[in-house]
Coordinates of C-alpha atoms in Angstrom, one line a residue:
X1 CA 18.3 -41.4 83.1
X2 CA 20.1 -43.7 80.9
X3 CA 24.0 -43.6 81.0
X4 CA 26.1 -43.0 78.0
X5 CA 27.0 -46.4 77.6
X6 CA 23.9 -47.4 77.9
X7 CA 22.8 -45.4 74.7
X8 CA 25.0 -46.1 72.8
X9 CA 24.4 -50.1 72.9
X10 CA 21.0 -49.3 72.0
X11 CA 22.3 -47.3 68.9
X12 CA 24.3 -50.1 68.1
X13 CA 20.5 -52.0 68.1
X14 CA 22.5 -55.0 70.5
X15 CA 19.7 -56.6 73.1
X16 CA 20.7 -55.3 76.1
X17 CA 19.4 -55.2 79.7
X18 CA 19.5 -52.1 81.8
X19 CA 20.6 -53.4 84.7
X20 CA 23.4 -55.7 83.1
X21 CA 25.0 -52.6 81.3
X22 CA 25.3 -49.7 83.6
X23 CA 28.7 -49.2 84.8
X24 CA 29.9 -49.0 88.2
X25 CA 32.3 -46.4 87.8
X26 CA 31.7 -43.0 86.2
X27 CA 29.6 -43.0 82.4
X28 CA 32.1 -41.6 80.5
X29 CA 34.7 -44.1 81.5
X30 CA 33.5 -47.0 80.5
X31 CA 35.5 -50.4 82.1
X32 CA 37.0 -52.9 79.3
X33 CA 34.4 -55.0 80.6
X34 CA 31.5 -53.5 79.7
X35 CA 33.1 -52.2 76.3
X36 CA 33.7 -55.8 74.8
X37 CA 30.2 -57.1 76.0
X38 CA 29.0 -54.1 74.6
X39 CA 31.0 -55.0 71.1
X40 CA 30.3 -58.5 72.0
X41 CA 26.1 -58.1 71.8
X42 CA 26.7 -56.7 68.9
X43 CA 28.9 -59.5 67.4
X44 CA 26.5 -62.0 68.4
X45 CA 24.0 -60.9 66.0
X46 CA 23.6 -63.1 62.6
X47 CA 23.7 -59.9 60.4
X48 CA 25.2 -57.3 62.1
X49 CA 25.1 -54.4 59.7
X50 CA 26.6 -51.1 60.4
X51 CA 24.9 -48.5 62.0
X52 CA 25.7 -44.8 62.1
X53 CA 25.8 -44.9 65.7
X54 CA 28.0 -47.8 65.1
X55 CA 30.7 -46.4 63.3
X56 CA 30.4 -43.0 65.7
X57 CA 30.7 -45.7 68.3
X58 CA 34.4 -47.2 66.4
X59 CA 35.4 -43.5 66.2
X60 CA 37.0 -44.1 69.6
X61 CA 40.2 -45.2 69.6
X62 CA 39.8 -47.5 72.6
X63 CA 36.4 -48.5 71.2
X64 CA 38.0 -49.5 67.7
X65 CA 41.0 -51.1 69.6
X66 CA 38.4 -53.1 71.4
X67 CA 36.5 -54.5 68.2
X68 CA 39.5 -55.9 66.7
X69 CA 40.5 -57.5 69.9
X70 CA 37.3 -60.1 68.8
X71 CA 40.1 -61.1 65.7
X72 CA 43.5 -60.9 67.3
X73 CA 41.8 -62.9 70.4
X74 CA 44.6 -62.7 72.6
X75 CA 45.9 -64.9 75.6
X76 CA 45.6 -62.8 79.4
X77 CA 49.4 -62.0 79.7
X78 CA 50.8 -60.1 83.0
X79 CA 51.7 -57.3 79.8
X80 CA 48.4 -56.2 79.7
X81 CA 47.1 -53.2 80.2
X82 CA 44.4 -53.5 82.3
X83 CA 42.6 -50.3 81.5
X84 CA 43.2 -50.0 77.7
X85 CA 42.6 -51.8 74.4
X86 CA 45.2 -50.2 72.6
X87 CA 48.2 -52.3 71.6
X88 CA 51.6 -51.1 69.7
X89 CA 52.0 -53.8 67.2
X90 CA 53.2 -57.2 68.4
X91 CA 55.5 -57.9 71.3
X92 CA 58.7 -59.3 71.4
X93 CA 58.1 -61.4 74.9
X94 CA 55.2 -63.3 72.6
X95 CA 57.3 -63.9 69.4
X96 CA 58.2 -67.3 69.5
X97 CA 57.5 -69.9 72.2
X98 CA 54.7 -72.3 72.2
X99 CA 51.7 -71.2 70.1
X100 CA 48.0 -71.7 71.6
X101 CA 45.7 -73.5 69.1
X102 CA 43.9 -71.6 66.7
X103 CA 40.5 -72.5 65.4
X104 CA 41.0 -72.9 61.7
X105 CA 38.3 -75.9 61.2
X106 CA 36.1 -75.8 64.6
X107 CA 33.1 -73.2 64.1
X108 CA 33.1 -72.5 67.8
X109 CA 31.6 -69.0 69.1
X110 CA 34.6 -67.0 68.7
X111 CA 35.2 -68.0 64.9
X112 CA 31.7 -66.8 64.1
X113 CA 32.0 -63.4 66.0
X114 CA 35.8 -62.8 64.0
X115 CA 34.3 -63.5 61.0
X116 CA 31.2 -60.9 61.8
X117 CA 34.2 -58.6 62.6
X118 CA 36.3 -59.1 59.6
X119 CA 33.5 -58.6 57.2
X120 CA 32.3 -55.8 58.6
X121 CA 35.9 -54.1 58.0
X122 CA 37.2 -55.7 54.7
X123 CA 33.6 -56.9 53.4
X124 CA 33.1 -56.1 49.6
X125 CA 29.9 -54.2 49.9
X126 CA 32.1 -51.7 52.4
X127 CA 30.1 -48.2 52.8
X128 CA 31.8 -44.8 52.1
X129 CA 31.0 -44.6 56.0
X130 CA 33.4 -47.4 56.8
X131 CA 36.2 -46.2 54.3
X132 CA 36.3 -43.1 55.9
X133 CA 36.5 -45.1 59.2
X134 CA 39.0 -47.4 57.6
X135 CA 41.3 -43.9 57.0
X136 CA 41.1 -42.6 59.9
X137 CA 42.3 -44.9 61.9
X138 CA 44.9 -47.4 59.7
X139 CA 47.4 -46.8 62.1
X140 CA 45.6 -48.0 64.9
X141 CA 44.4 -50.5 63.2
X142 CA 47.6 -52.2 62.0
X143 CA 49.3 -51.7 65.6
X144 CA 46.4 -53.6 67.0
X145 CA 45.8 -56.1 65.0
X146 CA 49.5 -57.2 64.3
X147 CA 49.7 -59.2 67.5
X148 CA 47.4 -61.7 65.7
X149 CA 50.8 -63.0 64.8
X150 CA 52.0 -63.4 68.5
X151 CA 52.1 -67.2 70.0
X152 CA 49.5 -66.2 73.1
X153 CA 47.0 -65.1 69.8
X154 CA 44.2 -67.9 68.9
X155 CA 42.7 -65.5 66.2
X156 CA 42.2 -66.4 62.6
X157 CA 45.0 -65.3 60.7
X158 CA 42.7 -65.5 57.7
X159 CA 40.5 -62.8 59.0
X160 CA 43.8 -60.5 60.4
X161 CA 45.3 -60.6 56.7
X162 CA 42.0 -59.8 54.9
X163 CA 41.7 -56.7 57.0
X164 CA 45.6 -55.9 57.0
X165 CA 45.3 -56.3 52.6
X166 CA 42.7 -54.1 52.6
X167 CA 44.5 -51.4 55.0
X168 CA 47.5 -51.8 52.5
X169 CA 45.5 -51.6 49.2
X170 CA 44.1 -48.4 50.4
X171 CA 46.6 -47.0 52.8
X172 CA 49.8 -48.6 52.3
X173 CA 51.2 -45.5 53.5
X174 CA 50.4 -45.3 57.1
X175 CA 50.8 -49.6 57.4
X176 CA 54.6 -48.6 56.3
X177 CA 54.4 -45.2 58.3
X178 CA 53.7 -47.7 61.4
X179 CA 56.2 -50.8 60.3
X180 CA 58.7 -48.9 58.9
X181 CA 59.2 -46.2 61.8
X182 CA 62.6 -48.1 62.3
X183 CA 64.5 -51.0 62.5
X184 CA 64.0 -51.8 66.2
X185 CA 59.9 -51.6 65.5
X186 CA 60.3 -52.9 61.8
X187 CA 61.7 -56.3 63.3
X188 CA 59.1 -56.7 65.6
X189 CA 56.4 -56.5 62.7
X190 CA 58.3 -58.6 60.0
X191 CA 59.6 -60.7 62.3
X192 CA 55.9 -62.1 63.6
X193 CA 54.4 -61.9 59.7
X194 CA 57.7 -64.6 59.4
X195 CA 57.0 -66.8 62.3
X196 CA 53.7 -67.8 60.5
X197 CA 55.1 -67.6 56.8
X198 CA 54.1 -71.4 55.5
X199 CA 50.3 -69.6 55.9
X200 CA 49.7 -68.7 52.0
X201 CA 47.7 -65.9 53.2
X202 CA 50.7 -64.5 55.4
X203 CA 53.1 -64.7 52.9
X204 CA 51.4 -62.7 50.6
X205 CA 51.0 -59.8 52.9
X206 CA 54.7 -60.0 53.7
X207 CA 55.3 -59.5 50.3
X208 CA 52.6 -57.2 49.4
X209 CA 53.1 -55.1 52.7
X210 CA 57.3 -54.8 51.0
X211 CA 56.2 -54.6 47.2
X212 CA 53.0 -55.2 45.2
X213 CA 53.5 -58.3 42.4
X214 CA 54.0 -56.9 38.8
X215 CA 50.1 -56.8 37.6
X216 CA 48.5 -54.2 35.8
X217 CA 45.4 -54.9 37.5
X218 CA 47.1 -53.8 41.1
X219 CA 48.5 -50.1 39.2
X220 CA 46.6 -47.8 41.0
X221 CA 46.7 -49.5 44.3
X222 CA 49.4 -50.4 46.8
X223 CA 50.7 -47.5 46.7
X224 CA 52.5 -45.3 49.2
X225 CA 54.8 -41.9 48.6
X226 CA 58.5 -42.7 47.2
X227 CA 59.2 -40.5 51.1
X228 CA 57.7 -43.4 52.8
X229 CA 58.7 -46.0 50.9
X230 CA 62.6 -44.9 50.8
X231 CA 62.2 -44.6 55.0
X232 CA 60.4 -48.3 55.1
X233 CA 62.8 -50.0 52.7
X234 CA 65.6 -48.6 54.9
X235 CA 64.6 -50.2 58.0
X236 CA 64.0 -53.4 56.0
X237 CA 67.8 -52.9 54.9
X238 CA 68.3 -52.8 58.5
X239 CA 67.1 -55.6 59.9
X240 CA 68.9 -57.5 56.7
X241 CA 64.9 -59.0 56.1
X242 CA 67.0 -61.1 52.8
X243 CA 68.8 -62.2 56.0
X244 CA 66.2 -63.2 58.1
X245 CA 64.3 -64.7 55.2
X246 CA 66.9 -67.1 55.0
X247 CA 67.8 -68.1 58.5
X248 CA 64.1 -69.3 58.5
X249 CA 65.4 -71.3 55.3
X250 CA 68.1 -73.2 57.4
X251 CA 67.2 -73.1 61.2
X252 CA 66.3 -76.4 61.9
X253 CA 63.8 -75.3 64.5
X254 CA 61.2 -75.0 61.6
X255 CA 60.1 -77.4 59.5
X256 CA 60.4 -78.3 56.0
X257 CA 56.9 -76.8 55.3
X258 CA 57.7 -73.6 56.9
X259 CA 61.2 -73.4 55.4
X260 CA 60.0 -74.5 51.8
X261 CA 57.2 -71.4 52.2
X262 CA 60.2 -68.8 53.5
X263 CA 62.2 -69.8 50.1
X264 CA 58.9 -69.3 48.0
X265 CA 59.1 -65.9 49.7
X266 CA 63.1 -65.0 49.5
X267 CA 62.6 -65.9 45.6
X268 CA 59.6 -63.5 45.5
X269 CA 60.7 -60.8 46.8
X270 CA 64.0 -60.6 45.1
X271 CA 62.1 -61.0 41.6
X272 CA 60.2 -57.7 42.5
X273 CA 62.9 -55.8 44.2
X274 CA 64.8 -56.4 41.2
X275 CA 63.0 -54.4 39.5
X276 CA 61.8 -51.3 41.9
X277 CA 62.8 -48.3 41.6
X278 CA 64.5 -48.1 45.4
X279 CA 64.9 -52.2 45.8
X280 CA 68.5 -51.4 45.9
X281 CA 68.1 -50.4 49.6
X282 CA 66.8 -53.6 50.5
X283 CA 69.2 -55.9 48.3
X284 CA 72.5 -53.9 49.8
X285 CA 73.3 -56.3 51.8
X286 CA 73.9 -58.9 49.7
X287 CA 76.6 -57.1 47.9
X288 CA 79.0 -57.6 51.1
X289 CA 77.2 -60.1 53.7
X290 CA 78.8 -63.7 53.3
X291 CA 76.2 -65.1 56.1
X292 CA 73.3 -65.3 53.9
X293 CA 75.5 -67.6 50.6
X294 CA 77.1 -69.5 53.4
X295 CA 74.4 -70.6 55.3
X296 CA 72.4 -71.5 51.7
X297 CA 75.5 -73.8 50.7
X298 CA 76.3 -75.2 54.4
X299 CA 72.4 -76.1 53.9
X300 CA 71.7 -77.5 50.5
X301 CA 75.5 -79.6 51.0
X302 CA 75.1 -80.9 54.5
X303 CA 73.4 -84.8 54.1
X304 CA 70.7 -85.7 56.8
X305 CA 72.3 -88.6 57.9
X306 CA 76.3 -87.7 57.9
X307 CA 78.9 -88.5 55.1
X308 CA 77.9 -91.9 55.1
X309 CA 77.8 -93.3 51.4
X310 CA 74.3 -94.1 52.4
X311 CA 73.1 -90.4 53.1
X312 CA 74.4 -89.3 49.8
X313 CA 71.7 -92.0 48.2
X314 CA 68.8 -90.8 50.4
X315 CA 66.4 -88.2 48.4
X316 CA 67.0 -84.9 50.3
X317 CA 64.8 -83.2 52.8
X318 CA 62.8 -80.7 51.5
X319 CA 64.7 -77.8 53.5
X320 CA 67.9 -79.1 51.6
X321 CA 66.0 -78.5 48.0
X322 CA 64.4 -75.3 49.0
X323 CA 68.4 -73.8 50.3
X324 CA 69.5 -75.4 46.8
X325 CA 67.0 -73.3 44.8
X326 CA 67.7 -69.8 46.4
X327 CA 70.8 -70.2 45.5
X328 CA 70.3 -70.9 41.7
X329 CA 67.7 -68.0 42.0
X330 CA 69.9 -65.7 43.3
X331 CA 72.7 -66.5 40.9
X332 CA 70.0 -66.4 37.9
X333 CA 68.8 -62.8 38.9
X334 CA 72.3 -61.4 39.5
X335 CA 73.3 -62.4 35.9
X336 CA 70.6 -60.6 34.6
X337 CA 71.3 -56.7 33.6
X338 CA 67.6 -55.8 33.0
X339 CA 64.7 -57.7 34.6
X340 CA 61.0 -57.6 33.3
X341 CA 59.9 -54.4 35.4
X342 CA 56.0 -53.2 36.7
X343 CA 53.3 -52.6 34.2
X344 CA 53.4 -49.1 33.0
X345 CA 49.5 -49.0 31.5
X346 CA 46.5 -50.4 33.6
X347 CA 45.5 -51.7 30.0
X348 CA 49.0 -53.5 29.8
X349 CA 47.1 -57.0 29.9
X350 CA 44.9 -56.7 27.4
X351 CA 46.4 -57.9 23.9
X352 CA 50.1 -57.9 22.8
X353 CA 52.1 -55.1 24.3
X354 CA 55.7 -54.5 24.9
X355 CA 57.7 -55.9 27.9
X356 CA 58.5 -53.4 30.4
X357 CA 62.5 -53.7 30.6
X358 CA 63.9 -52.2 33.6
X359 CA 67.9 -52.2 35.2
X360 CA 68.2 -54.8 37.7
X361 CA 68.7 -53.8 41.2
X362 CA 70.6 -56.8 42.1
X363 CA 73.2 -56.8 39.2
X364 CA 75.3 -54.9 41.5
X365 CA 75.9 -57.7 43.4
X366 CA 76.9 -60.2 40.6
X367 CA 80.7 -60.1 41.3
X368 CA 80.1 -60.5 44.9
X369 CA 77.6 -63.3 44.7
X370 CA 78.8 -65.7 41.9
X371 CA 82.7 -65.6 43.7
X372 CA 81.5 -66.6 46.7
X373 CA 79.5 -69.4 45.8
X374 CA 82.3 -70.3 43.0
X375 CA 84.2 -70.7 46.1
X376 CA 82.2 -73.9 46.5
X377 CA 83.0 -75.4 43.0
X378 CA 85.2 -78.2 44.1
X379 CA 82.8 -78.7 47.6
X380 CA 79.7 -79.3 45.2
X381 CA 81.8 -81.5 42.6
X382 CA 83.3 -83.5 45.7
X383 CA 79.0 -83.5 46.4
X384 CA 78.1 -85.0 42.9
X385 CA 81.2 -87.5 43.0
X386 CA 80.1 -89.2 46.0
X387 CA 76.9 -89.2 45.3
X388 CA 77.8 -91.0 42.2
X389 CA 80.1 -93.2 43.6
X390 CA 77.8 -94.2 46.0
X391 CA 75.3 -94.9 43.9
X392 CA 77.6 -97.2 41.4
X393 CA 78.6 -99.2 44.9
X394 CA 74.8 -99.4 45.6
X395 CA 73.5 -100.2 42.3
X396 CA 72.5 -103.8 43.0
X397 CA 72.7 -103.8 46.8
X398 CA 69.3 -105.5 48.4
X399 CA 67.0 -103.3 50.5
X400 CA 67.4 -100.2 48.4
X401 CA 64.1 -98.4 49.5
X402 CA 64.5 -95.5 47.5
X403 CA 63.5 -96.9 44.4
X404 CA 60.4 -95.2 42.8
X405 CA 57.6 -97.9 40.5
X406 CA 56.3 -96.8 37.5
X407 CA 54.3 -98.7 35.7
X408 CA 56.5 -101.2 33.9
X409 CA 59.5 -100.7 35.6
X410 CA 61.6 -99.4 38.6
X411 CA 63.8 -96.6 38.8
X412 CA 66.5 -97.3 41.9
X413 CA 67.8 -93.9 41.9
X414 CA 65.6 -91.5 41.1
X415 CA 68.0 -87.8 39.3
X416 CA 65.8 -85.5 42.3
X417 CA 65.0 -82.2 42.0
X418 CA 67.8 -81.4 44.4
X419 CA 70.7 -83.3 41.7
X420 CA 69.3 -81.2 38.4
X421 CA 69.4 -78.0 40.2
X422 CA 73.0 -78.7 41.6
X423 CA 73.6 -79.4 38.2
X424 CA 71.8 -75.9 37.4
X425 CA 74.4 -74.6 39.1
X426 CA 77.3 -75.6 37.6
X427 CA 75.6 -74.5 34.3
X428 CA 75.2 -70.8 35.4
X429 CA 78.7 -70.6 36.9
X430 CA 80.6 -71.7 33.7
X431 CA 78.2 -69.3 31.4
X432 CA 79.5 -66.8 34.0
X433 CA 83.3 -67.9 33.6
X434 CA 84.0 -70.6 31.5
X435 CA 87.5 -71.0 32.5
X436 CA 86.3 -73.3 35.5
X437 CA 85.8 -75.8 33.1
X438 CA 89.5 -76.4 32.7
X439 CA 90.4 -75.5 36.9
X440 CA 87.6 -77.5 38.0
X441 CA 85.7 -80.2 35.8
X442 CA 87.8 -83.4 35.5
X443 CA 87.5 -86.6 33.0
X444 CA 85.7 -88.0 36.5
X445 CA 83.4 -85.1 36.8
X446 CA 82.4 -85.3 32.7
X447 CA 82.2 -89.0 33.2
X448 CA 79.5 -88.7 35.8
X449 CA 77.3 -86.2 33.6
X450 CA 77.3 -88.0 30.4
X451 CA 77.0 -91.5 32.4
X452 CA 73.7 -89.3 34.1
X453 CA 72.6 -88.2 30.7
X454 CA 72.5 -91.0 29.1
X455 CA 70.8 -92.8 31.9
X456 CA 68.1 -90.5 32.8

């Protein structure tokens, strides 16, 4: 007589042999062994199509658990459990530390088994069958698939965020029910999406998972009970997620990719908190927290090589710009007292229709913001001075390498991106009080912008 596990494989239509599958131990407790080369068989197969015995089969929480091991493919760690599949989310021991490879580009074995996997889950021709499975089991589904993120995981992080969007286009609601329980658990979770932000993919579940982008096309998904969404955005608000945003900005232990992708984000996600309904909750913090301006300026004003008249000359790292432009974005958005808010019609893109004007939920912290950063008035004219001076001494000095050729001619010092949106700068703080043009801007600091504007 065949044994339970041995039925179900066949249901599953996976080539089996009797005598490989039968369990030692008692039918109806199955080992993790024999589950994952049952799930494995399965995987194998070229086109595996689901099955109603299949998805009976997922129904099981440690069989379901097991499947989506085949994505988050996880290192052996002495953490395991070594008689269940089922995972709570990522884990703090495997947050950072030295990440095992992950095959992006090599089609090995295990690629082609996530990919079966993932499609199965989050592919477009997804039965009613599955969606119902899909339900039923979100929550599981984002705890165990999360610790894709971890540094012992060598799964696809493409596959994990196709299957995580389409658990949040249909069931935001339990995803933030899970992340969101509080701020101890919602670290854990936004903390491992941010490890891998520079991943475009990543990044725009971060900022999904938090708010949806403005688009009528996305009105009647992503969506999750104002309840659940007040309890998720508290937790955010208490792991200060603007906060750790930004220390991923300026912690030199990431690199300039990585930081350039976490101010893509910061920028992001305060253009749509701006204008949600509870984005206050999140953006509290930066009515009162100095750590988050001060680290920005320290940043974008600290040269790579010193205060040598040399360093000021050198184009800026890319961290430097991306510090520089949060900054600017964040004063620009505070200034504002109604942003462009979500489309109220599913039809909204379709012809001309009226903008969508909304209070902004970071005007609050105007005051706050622009008077701490005007705090560094003088710092970032001493910045510009320098740099000018330095540049005037340097003007014909021989091996200047930062020169950039055109075609007929040779500019020496190139006006970077970083110097127009210090510039940028000095433009929004005098529209916000234009009586630091007499406290701050002397005939040396108007002498270096008009010698500037006429030379570039």
């Amino acid at each position: 007589m065949r044994s339970h596990l041995t039925e179900a494989l066949a249901a599953m239509e996976a080539p089996f042999e009797p005598d490989e599958v039968e369990p030692p131990s008692s039918p109806h407790k199955p080992t993790k062994e024999y589950v994952l080369d049952m799930v494995k068989r399965r995987l194998c197969l070229d086109s595996p199509g689901w099955t109603v015995p299949m998805i009976h089969f997922l129904n099981e929480d440690e069989h379901c658990a097991a499947f989506l091991s085949f994505i988050t493919l996880l290192e052996p760690s002495l953490d395991d459990d070594i008689e269940s599949f089922l995972l709570d989310g990522p884990s703090h021991s495997h947050m950072k530390g030295p990440k095992v490879p992950r095959d992006d580009t090599d089609v090995t074995d295990a690629l082609k088994r996530s990919y079966r996997a993932t499609m199965l889950m989050a592919g477009e021709d997804t039965s009613d069958a599955v969606l119902l499975l899909l339900q039923s089991k979100a929550r599981l589904m984002t705890k165990c698939l999360f610790p894709i993120f971890q540094a012992n995981s060598s799964g696809n992080l493409r596959h994990g965020c196709k299957i995580l969007d389409k658990l949040t286009r249909s069931h935001l609601n339990d995803v933030q029910q899970v992340v969101g329980a509080n701020g101890r658990t919602c670290g854990r979770y936004m903390q491992s999406l941010l490890e891998h932000i520079e991943h475009p993919h990543v990044s725009e579940l971060f900022l999904t998972m938090i708010c949806k982008p403005h688009n009528a096309a996305l009105l009647r998904v992503y969506l999750s009970p104002p309840a659940t969404k007040v309890m998720f955005y508290k937790a955010l608000a208490d792991i200060k997620i603007i906060l750790l945003i930004a220390q991923h900005i300026c912690d030199t232990q990431y690199d300039e990719v990585h930081a350039i992708a976490a101010a893509d984000v910061l920028l992001e996600l305060l253009d749509r908190l701006a204008a949600d309904d509870f984005g206050a909750i999140v953006l509290e913090p930066l009515s009162h927290s100095t750590q988050l301006l001060e680290s920005l300026v320290t940043t974008a004003l600290t040269p790579e090589g010193g205060k040598s008249p040399a360093s000021y000359l050198a184009p800026p790292c890319g961290r430097r710009t991306a510090a520089i432009r949060c900054l600017l974005g964040l004063l620009e958005k505070a200034a504002q007292d109604q942003v462009v808010g979500p489309p109220t019609s599913p039809y909204q893109s379709f012809g001309s229709t009226v903008v969508n004007l909304v209070p902004n939920q970071l005007h609050v912290a105007k005051s706050f913001v622009f008077g701490r950063v005007q705090a560094h008035l003088p710092e970032i004219l001493t910045y510009l001075q320098k740099q000018f001076t330095s540049q005037q001494q340097q003007q014909h000095a021989a091996g200047c390498d930062h020169g950039v050729r055109h075609t007929a001619y040779t500019v020496s010092h190139p006006f970077t991106e970083f110097r127009l949106l210090l510039v940028q700068m000095l433009v929004a703080l005098v529209e916000h009080d234009a009586a630091h043009l007499a406290t701050f801007f002397s005939v040396d600091v108007w002498r270096i912008l008009v010698s500037w504007f006429v030379q570039y």
